[in-house]
XYZ file of C-alpha atoms in Angstrom:
629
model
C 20.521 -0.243 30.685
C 17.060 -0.042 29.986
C 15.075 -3.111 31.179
C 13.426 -4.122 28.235
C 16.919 -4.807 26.592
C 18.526 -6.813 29.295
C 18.229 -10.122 27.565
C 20.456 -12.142 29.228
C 22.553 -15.315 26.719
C 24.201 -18.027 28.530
C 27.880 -18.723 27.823
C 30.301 -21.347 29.645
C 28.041 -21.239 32.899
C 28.446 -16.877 32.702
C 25.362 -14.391 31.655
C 26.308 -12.439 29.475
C 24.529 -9.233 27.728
C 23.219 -8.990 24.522
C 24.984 -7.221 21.190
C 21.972 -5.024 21.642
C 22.242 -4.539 25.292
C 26.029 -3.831 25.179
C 24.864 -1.271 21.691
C 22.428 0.732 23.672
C 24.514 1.345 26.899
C 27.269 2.144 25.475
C 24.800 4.486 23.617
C 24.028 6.033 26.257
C 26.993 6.976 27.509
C 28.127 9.167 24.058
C 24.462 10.813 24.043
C 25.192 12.373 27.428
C 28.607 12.852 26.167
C 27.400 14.362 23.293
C 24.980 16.608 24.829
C 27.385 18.767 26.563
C 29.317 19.323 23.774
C 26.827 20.225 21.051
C 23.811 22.095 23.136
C 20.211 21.514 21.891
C 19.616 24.909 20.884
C 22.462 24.950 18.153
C 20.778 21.397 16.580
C 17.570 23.537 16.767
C 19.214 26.554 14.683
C 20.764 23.973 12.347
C 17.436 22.251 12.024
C 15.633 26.217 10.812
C 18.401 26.903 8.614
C 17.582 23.299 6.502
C 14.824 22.813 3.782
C 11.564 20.941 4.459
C 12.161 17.088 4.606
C 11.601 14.789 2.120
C 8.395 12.197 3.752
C 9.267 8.839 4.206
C 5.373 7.254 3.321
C 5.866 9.661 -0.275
C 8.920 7.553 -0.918
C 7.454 4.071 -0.479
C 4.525 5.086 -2.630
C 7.134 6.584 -5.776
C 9.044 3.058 -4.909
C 5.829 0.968 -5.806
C 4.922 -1.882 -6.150
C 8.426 -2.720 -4.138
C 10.521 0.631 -2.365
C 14.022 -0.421 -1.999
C 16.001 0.871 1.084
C 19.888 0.882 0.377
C 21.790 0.829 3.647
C 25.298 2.713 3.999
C 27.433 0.753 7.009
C 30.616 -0.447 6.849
C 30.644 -3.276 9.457
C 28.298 -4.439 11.792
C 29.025 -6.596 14.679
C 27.696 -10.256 13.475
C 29.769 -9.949 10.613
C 32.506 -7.123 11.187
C 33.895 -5.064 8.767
C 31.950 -5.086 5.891
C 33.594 -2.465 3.159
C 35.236 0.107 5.646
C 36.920 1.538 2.503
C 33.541 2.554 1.075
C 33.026 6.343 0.930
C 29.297 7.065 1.940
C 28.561 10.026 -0.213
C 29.970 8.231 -3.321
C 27.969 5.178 -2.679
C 24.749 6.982 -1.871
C 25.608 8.438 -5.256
C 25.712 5.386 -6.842
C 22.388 3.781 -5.069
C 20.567 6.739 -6.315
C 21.903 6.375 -9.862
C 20.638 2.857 -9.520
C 17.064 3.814 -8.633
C 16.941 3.431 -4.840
C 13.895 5.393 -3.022
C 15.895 5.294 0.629
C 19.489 5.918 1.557
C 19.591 4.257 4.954
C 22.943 5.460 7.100
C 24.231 3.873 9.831
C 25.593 6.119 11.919
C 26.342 4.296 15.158
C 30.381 4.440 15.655
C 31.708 1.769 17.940
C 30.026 -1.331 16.035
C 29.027 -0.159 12.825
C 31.904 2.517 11.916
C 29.390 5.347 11.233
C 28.977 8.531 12.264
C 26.833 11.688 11.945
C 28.790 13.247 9.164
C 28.383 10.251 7.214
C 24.582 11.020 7.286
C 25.470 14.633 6.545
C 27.786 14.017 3.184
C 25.077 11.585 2.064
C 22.445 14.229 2.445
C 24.695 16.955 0.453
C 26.062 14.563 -2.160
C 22.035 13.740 -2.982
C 21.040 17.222 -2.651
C 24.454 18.451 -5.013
C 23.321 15.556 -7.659
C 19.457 16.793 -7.829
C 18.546 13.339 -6.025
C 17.019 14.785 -3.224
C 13.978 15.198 -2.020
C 13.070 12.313 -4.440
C 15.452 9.999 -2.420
C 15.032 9.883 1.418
C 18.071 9.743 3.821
C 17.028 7.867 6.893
C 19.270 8.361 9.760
C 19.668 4.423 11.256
C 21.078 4.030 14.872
C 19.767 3.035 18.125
C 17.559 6.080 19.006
C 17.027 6.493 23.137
C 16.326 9.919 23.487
C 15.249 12.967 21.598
C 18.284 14.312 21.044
C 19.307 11.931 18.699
C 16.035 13.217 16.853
C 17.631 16.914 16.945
C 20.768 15.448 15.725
C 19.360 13.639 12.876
C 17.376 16.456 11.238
C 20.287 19.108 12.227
C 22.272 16.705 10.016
C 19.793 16.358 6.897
C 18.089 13.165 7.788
C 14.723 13.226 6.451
C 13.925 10.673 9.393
C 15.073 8.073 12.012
C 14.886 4.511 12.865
C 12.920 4.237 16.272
C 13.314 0.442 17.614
C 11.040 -0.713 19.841
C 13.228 -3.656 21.177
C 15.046 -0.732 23.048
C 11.858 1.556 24.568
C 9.406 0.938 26.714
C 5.701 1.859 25.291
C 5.847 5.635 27.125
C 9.418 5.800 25.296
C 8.190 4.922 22.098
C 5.354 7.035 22.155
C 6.828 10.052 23.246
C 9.862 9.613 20.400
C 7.236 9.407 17.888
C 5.238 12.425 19.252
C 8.799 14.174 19.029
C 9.443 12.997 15.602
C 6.187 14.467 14.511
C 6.817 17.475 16.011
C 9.727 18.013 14.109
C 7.818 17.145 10.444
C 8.583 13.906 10.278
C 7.131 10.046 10.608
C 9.878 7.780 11.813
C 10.528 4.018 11.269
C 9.513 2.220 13.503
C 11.379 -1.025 13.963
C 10.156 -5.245 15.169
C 11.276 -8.267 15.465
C 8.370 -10.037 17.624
C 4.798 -10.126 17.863
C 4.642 -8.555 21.518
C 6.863 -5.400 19.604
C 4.365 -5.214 16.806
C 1.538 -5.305 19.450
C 3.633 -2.460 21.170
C 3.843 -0.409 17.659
C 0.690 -0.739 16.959
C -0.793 0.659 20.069
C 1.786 3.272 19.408
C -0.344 4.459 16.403
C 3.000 3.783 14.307
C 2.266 5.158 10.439
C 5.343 3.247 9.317
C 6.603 0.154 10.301
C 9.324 -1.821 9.750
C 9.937 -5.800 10.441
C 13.559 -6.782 11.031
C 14.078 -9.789 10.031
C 17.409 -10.078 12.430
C 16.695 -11.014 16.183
C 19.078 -7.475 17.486
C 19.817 -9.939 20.778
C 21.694 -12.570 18.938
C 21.749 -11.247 15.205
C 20.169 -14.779 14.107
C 17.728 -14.230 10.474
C 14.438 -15.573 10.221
C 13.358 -14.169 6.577
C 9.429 -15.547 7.514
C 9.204 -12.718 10.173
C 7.822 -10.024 7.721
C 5.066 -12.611 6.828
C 4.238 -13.513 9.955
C 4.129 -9.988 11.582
C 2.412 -8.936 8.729
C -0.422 -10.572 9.267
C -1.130 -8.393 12.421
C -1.451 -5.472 10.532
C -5.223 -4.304 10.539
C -6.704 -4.052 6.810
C -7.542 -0.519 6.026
C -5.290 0.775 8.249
C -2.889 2.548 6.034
C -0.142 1.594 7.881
C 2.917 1.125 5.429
C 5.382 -2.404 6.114
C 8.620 -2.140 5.637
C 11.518 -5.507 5.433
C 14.003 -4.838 7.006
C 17.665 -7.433 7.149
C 18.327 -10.583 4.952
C 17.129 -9.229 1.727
C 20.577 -10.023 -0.846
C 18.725 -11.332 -3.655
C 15.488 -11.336 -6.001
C 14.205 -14.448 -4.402
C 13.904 -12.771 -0.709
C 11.456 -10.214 -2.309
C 8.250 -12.870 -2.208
C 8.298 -13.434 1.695
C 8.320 -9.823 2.359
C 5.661 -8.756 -0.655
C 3.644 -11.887 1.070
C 3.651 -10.125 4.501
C 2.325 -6.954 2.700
C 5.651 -4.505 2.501
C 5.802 -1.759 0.600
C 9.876 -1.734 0.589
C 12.976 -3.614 1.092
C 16.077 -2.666 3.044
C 19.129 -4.163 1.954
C 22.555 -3.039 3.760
C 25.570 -5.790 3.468
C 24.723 -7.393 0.361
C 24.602 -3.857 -1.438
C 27.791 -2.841 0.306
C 29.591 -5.455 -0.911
C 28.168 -5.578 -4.139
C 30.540 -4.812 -7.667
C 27.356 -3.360 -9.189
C 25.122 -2.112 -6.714
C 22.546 -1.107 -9.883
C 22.373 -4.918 -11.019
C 21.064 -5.702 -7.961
C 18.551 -3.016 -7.184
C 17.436 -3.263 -10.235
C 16.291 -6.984 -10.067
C 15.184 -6.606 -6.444
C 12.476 -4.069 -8.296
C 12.048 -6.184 -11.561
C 11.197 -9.183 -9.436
C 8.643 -6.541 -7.360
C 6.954 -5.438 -10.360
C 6.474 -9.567 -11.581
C 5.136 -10.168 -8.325
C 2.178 -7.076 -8.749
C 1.620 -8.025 -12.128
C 0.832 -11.669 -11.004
C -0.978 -10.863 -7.875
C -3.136 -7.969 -9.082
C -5.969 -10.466 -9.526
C -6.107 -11.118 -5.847
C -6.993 -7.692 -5.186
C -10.414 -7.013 -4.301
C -11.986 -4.760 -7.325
C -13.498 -1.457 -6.514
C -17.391 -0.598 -6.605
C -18.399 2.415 -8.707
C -21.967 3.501 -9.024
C -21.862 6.235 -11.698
C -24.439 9.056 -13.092
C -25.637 10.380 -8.936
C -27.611 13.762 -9.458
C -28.241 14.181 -5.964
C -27.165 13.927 -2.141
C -29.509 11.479 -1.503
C -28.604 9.287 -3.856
C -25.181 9.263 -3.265
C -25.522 8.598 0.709
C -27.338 5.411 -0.421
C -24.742 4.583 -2.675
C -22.171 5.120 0.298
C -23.805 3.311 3.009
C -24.395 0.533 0.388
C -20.234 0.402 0.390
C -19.613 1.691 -2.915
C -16.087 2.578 -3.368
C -16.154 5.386 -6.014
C -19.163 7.668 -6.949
C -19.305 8.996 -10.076
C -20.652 12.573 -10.915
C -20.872 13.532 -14.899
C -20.298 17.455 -15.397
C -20.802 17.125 -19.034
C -23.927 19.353 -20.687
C -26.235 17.265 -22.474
C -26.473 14.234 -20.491
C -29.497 13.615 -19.018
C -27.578 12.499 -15.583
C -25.486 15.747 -15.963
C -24.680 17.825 -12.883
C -23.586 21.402 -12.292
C -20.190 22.008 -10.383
C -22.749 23.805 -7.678
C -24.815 20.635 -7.298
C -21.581 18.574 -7.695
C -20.465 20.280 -4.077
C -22.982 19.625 -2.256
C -22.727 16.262 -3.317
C -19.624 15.814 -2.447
C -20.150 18.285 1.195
C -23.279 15.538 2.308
C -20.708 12.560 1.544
C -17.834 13.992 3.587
C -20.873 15.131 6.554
C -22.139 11.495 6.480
C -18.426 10.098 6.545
C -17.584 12.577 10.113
C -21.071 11.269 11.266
C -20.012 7.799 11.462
C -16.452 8.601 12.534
C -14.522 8.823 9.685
C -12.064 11.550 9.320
C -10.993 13.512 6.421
C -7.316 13.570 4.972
C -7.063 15.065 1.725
C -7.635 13.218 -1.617
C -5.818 11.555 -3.974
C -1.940 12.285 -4.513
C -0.608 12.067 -7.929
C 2.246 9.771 -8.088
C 5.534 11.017 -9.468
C 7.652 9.091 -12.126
C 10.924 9.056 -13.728
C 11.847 8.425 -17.101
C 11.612 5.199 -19.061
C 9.795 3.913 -15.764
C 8.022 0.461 -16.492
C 4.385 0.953 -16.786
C 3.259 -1.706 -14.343
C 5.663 0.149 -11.698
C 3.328 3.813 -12.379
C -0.155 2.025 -12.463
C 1.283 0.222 -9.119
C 1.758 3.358 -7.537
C -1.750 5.150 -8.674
C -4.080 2.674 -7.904
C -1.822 2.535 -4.589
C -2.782 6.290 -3.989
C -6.142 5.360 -4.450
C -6.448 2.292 -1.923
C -4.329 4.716 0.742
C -7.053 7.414 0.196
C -9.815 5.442 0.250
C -8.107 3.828 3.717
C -7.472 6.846 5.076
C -10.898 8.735 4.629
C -12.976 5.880 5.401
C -15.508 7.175 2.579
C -15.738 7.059 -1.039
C -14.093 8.534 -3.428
C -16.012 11.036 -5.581
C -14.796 10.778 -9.608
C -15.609 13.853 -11.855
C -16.945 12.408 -15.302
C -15.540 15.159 -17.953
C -16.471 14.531 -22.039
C -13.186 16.506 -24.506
C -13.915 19.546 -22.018
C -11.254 22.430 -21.300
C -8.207 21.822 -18.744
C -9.658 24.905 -16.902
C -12.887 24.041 -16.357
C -11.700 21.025 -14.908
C -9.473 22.145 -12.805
C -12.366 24.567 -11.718
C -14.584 21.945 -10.867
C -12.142 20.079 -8.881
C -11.371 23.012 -6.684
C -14.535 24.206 -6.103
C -16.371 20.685 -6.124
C -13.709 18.370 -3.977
C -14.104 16.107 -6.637
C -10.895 13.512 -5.610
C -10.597 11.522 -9.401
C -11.458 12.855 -12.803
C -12.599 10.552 -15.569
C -11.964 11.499 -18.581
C -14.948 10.014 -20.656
C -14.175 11.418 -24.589
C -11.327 11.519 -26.966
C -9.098 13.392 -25.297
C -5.203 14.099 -26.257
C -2.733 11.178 -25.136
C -1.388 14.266 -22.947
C -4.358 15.414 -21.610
C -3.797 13.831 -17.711
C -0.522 15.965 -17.239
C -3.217 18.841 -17.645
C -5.482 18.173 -15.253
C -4.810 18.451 -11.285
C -5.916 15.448 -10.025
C -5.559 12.214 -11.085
C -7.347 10.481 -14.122
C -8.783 7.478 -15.366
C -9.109 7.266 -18.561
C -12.287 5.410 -21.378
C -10.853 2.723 -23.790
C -14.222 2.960 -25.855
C -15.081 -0.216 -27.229
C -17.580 -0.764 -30.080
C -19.711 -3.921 -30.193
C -17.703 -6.601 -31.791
C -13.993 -5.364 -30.856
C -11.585 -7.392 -30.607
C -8.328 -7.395 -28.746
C -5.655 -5.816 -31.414
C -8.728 -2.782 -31.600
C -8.984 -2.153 -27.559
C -5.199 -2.489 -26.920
C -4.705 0.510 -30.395
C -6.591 2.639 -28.430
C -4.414 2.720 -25.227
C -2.718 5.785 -23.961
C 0.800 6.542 -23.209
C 0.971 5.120 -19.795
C 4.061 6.740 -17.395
C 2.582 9.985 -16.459
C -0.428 9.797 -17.606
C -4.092 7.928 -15.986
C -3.531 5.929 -13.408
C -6.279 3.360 -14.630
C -8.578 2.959 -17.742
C -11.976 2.059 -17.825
C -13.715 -0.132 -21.052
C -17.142 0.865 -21.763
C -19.285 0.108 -24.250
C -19.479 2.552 -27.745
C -22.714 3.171 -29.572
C -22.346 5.297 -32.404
C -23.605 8.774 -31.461
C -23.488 7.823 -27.284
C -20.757 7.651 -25.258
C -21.444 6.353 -21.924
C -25.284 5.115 -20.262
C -25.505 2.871 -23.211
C -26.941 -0.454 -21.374
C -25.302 -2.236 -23.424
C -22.236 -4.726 -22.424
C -19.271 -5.877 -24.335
C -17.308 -8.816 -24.730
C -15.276 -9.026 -21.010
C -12.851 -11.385 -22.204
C -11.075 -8.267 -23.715
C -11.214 -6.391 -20.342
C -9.583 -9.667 -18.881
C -6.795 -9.198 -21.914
C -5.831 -5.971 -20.697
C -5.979 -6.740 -16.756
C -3.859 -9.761 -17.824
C -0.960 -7.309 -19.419
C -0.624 -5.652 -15.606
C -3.282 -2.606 -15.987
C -5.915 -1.818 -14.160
C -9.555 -2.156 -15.939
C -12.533 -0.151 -14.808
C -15.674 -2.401 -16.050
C -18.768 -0.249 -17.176
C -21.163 -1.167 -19.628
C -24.753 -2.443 -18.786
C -24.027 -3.698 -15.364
C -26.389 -4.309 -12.693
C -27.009 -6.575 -9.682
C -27.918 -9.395 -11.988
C -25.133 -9.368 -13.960
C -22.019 -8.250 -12.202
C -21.269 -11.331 -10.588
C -20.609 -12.874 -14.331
C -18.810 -9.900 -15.369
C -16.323 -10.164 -12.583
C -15.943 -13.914 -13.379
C -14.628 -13.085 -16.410
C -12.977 -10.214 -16.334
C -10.155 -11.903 -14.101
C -8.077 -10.156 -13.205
C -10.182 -7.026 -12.913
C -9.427 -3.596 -10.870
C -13.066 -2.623 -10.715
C -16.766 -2.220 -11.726
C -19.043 0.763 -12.854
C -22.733 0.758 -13.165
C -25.261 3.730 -13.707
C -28.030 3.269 -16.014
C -28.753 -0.832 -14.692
C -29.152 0.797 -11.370
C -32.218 3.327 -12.039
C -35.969 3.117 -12.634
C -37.678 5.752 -14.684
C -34.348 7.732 -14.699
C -33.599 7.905 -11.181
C -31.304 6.030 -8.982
C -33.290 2.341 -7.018
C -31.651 2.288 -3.788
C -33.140 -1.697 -3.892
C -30.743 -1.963 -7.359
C -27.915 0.177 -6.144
C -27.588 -2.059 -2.523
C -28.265 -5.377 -4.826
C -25.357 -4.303 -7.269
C -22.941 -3.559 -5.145
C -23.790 -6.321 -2.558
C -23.584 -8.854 -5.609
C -19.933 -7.351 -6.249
C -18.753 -7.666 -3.291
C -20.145 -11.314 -2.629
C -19.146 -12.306 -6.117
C -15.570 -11.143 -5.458
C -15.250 -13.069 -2.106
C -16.438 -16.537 -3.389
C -13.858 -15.870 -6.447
C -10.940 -15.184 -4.375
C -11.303 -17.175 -1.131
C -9.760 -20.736 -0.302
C -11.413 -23.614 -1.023
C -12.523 -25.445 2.133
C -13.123 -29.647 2.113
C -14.957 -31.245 4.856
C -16.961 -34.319 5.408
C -20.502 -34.208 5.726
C -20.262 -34.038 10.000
C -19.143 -30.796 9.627
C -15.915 -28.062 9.684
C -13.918 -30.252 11.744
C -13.219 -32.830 9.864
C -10.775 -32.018 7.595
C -8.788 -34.100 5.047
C -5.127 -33.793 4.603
C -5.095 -32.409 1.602
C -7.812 -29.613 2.224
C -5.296 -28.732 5.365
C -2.460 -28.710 3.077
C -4.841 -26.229 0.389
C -5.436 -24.464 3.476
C -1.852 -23.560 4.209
C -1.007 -22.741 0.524
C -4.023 -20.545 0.965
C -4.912 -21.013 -2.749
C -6.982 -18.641 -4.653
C -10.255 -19.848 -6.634
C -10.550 -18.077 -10.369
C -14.132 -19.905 -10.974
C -17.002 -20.245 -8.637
C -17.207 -23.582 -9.421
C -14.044 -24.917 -7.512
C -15.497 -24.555 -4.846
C -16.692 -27.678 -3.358
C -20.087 -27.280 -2.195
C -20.681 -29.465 0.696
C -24.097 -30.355 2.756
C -23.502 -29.708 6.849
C -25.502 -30.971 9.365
C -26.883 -28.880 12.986
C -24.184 -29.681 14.534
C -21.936 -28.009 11.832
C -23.858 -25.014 11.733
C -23.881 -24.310 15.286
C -20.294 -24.335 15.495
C -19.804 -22.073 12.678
C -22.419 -19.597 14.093
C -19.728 -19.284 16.868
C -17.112 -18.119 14.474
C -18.729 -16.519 11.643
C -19.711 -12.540 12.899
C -22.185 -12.340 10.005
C -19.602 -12.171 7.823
C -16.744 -14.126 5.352
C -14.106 -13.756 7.241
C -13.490 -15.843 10.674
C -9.781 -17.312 10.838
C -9.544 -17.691 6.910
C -12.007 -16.759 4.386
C -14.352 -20.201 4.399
C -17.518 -20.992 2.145
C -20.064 -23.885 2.903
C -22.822 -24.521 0.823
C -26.243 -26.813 0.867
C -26.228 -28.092 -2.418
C -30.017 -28.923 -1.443
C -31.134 -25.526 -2.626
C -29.416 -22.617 -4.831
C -30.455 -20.002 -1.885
C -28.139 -22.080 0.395
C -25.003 -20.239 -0.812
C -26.732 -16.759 0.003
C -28.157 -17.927 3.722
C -25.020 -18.932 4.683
């Protein structure tokens, strides 16, 4: 048995081995057996004779904001049989039917009573029902060798669980490498921090947190949160929770530990309606985004760039989107000729400082009658993995009631990555266009609420976010002129994401995000030039004063005496913990420090926000004390 599984239990005075360690020997044993009946090359012919798989990572995004993972076993040995009647192609049937993104088969036979043709029928049935590719079939089983690999694909998984509980590091690696190698990006299971640690180093893409210790079967439903954590921001790693899940309520520890999806095995299996239950496992998913979307940090967009310098100072000033305007007749209009080169120097700076290019944006797919929170969930998701994944910013095509072909044109020969349609385009204009959209809510000076929310688009299918920005009658767009935010707050508040423009600049964006709570992002262009051209000083001062603006909104409030961050009160600890989430700036208490105090946090702060929680400590002595510090 492989050493990293020998966990060894006491019992009457006697060690005894593990469920898992007794699993993956026994394991062992049918591989080998298995191996000389079925050769390698014959999975390998089955494997050219099947379809391109269905990616795992596509699936979680379609599943947003929660990707539920419906598990096929019939026992399993903490609670033996569980439904051994159950057929598994009928009741992947019936999980698809429901709305699942994942059919997850067991397939082990000694413990769990499945088997390789299980994972076969379920793959068929799917396939016979038009379910497949959009639902995944994950082959689930403890995976020791790349045969089992062979034996998945051969049999029409799309992927396989690796655990890391049974490999050493060198085993885990080289099953992943194999995976690849045959098209696809496996699971990769913990239960520990020293396994995440291990998965991480792996360079894992997907990973999922068992909530079940595999040693004694025991359920701790805080382990997604808590391996969670370790996850690097930006890294565009996808969680996954995995065990315990039976009801709505065990949705909020794993959406708090960042996971993209849910697995749930028994309590489907033994389920009367399987679709009541998926159903409000995604319900209470989409609550969750709605309420949470304004603790997402809002993205940076400096609009109206003509040239290559000016958007490499936009860039290294950390904008998130840079907008280009293709549209004749503005005077901060671009050809598609100029609008590559643009984009070429941005993607040249971005492999100069490491970064490296992955494609753009994918449009998300849908289904009908799909609630809208659920598709703007899984666009703007897109568009954070994208941004993650090329390290650079996004470049968004501005386009005023302009052909489909010409903007299709541009995006192909520009690598434009968004396209933001800026006139009065038809409600089905998106589904036109091959990339993704965002779309103008124009709003003329003195609108109220009841006018902005008329002018909204179908949503499913269409942009994947809107922007408000302010009308003038004969301009649209560059106007300098702002708008009441409460309304963009309105429409944030209803779960979509709002694109601010509308005479912004450094001086005023900090009062724009304030009250355009929740709020998906910013735009600026003509508050950022002098004498018609682009002030790097305004551009870095803009999107500095974003950026600032939206970390003093959103961090924790911190209370400490006047000796410094040490001394804590009891109830600052216990708004510590609850890590709660500041809508104004001024809950924050602003507190005086003394040397002592600032020496200490000089050891911890890195020039930054961020040292073990996001902190802010302010001399109430002087206004600039906020900025120093």
């Amino acid at each position: 048995v492989n050493s990293r599984s020998m966990s060894m239990a006491v019992a009457h005075g006697e060690r005894t081995e593990s469920y898992l360690d007794q699993i993956v020997a026994r394991t062992r044993l049918d591989v080998a057996e298995r191996k000389t009946s079925v050769p390698e090359a014959e999975l390998r012919a089955l494997i050219a004779a099947r379809p391109p798989l269905s990616a795992l990572s596509e699936a979680l995004v379609r599943g947003a904001p929660l990707a539920v993972l419906a598990e096929f076993k019939k026992a399993s040995p903490s609670k033996g049989d569980i439904a051994p009647h159950l057929d598994a192609a009928q009741q992947a049937l019936r999980y698809a039917e429901a709305g699942c993104n994942v059919v997850s088969v067991l397939t082990e036979p000694h413990w769990f009573k499945g088997g390789l043709h299980d994972l076969a029928a379920v793959r068929e049935a799917l396939g016979n029902a038009g379910h497949w590719p959009r639902v995944v079939v994950l082959r689930k089983d403890f995976v020791i060798d790349e045969y089992q690999l062979l034996e998945a694909r051969a049999h029409g998984g799309d992927t396989a669980l690796l655990i890391v509980a049974v490999l050493s590091p060198s085993e885990l690696a080289g099953l992943i490498a194999a995976s690849r190698d045959l098209g696809f990006e496996p699971l990769v299971e913990v239960n520990t921090e020293g396994e995440m640690k291990v998965a991480l180093a792996s360079g894992a893409k997907v990973i999922g947190v068992n909530n079940r210790n595999l040693h004694t079967f025991s359920v701790d439903m805080g382990t997604t949160e808590r391996l969670g954590k370790m996850v690097p921001a930006g890294s565009g790693i996808q969680l996954v929770s995995l065990s315990g899940v039976s009801k709505p309520e065990d949705v909020a520890p794993a959406l708090a530990g960042g996971a993209a999806g849910v697995l749930v095995g028994e309590a489907l299996m033994r389920a009367e309606d399987p679709k009541l239950l998926i159903t409000s496992l995604k319900e209470q998913g989409a609550k969750a985004f709605s309420n949470t979307l304004s603790a997402q940090a809002p993205l940076v967009k400096v609009c109206g760039l003509k040239n290559p310098e000016a958007a490499l100072c936009a860039l290294e000033a950390g904008a998130d989107l840079l907008g280009l305007i293709l549209v004749q007749g503005s005077k901060r209009t671009v050809s598609i000729e100029q609008a590559a080169a643009i984009v070429t120097a941005v993607k040249v700076k971005s492999a100069a400082l490491g970064k490296r290019e992955s494609g753009g944006v994918r449009m998300p797919d849908h289904s009908p009658g799909e609630d809208p929170v659920v598709w703007f969930k899984k666009g703007t998701g897109a568009m954070a993995e994208a941004l993650a994944q090329n390290g650079r910013p996004l470049v968004v095509g501005v386009f005023q009631d302009q052909e489909p072909e010409f903007i299709n044109s541009a995006i192909l020969i520009a690598g434009i990555d968004l396209v933001q349609l800026h006139g009065h385009e038809p409600a089905d204009f998106s589904g036109k266009i091959n990339a993704p959209c965002i779309r103008v809510v124009h709003v003329p000076v003195g609108s109220d609420v009841t006018g902005v929310m008329a002018q909204l688009p179908p949503f499913v299918g269409g942009p994947i976010a809107l922007l408000l920005d302010t009308q003038v009658a004969g301009v649209r767009g560059g106007t300098g002129l702002t708008f009441d935010w409460g309304l963009a707050a309105a429409v944030g508040s209803a779960g979509l994401p709002v694109l601010v423009a509308g005479g912004l600049s450094g001086e005023n964006v900090a009062d724009a995000l304030k009250a355009c709570t929740p709020c998906w992002g910013v735009d600026a262009s003509s508050g950022l030039e002098s004498e018609g051209e682009k002030d790097a000083a305004k551009v870095q001062g803009y999107v500095h004063a974003a950026k600032t603006a939206w970390r003093l909104l959103s961090c924790p409030a911190l209370v400490a005496d006047t000796h410094g961050i040490t001394g804590t009160t009891a109830a600052a600890e216990r708004s510590w913990q609850g890590h709660r989430r500041l809508q104004q700036l001024n809950d924050v208490l602003f507190l005086s420090y003394g040397q002592a105090a600032q020496a200490q946090l000089k050891t911890c702060w890195n020039g930054g926000f961020t040292c073990k929680r996001d902190v802010v400590i302010y001399e109430p002595t002087t206004t600039r004390g906020l900025e120093r510090n």
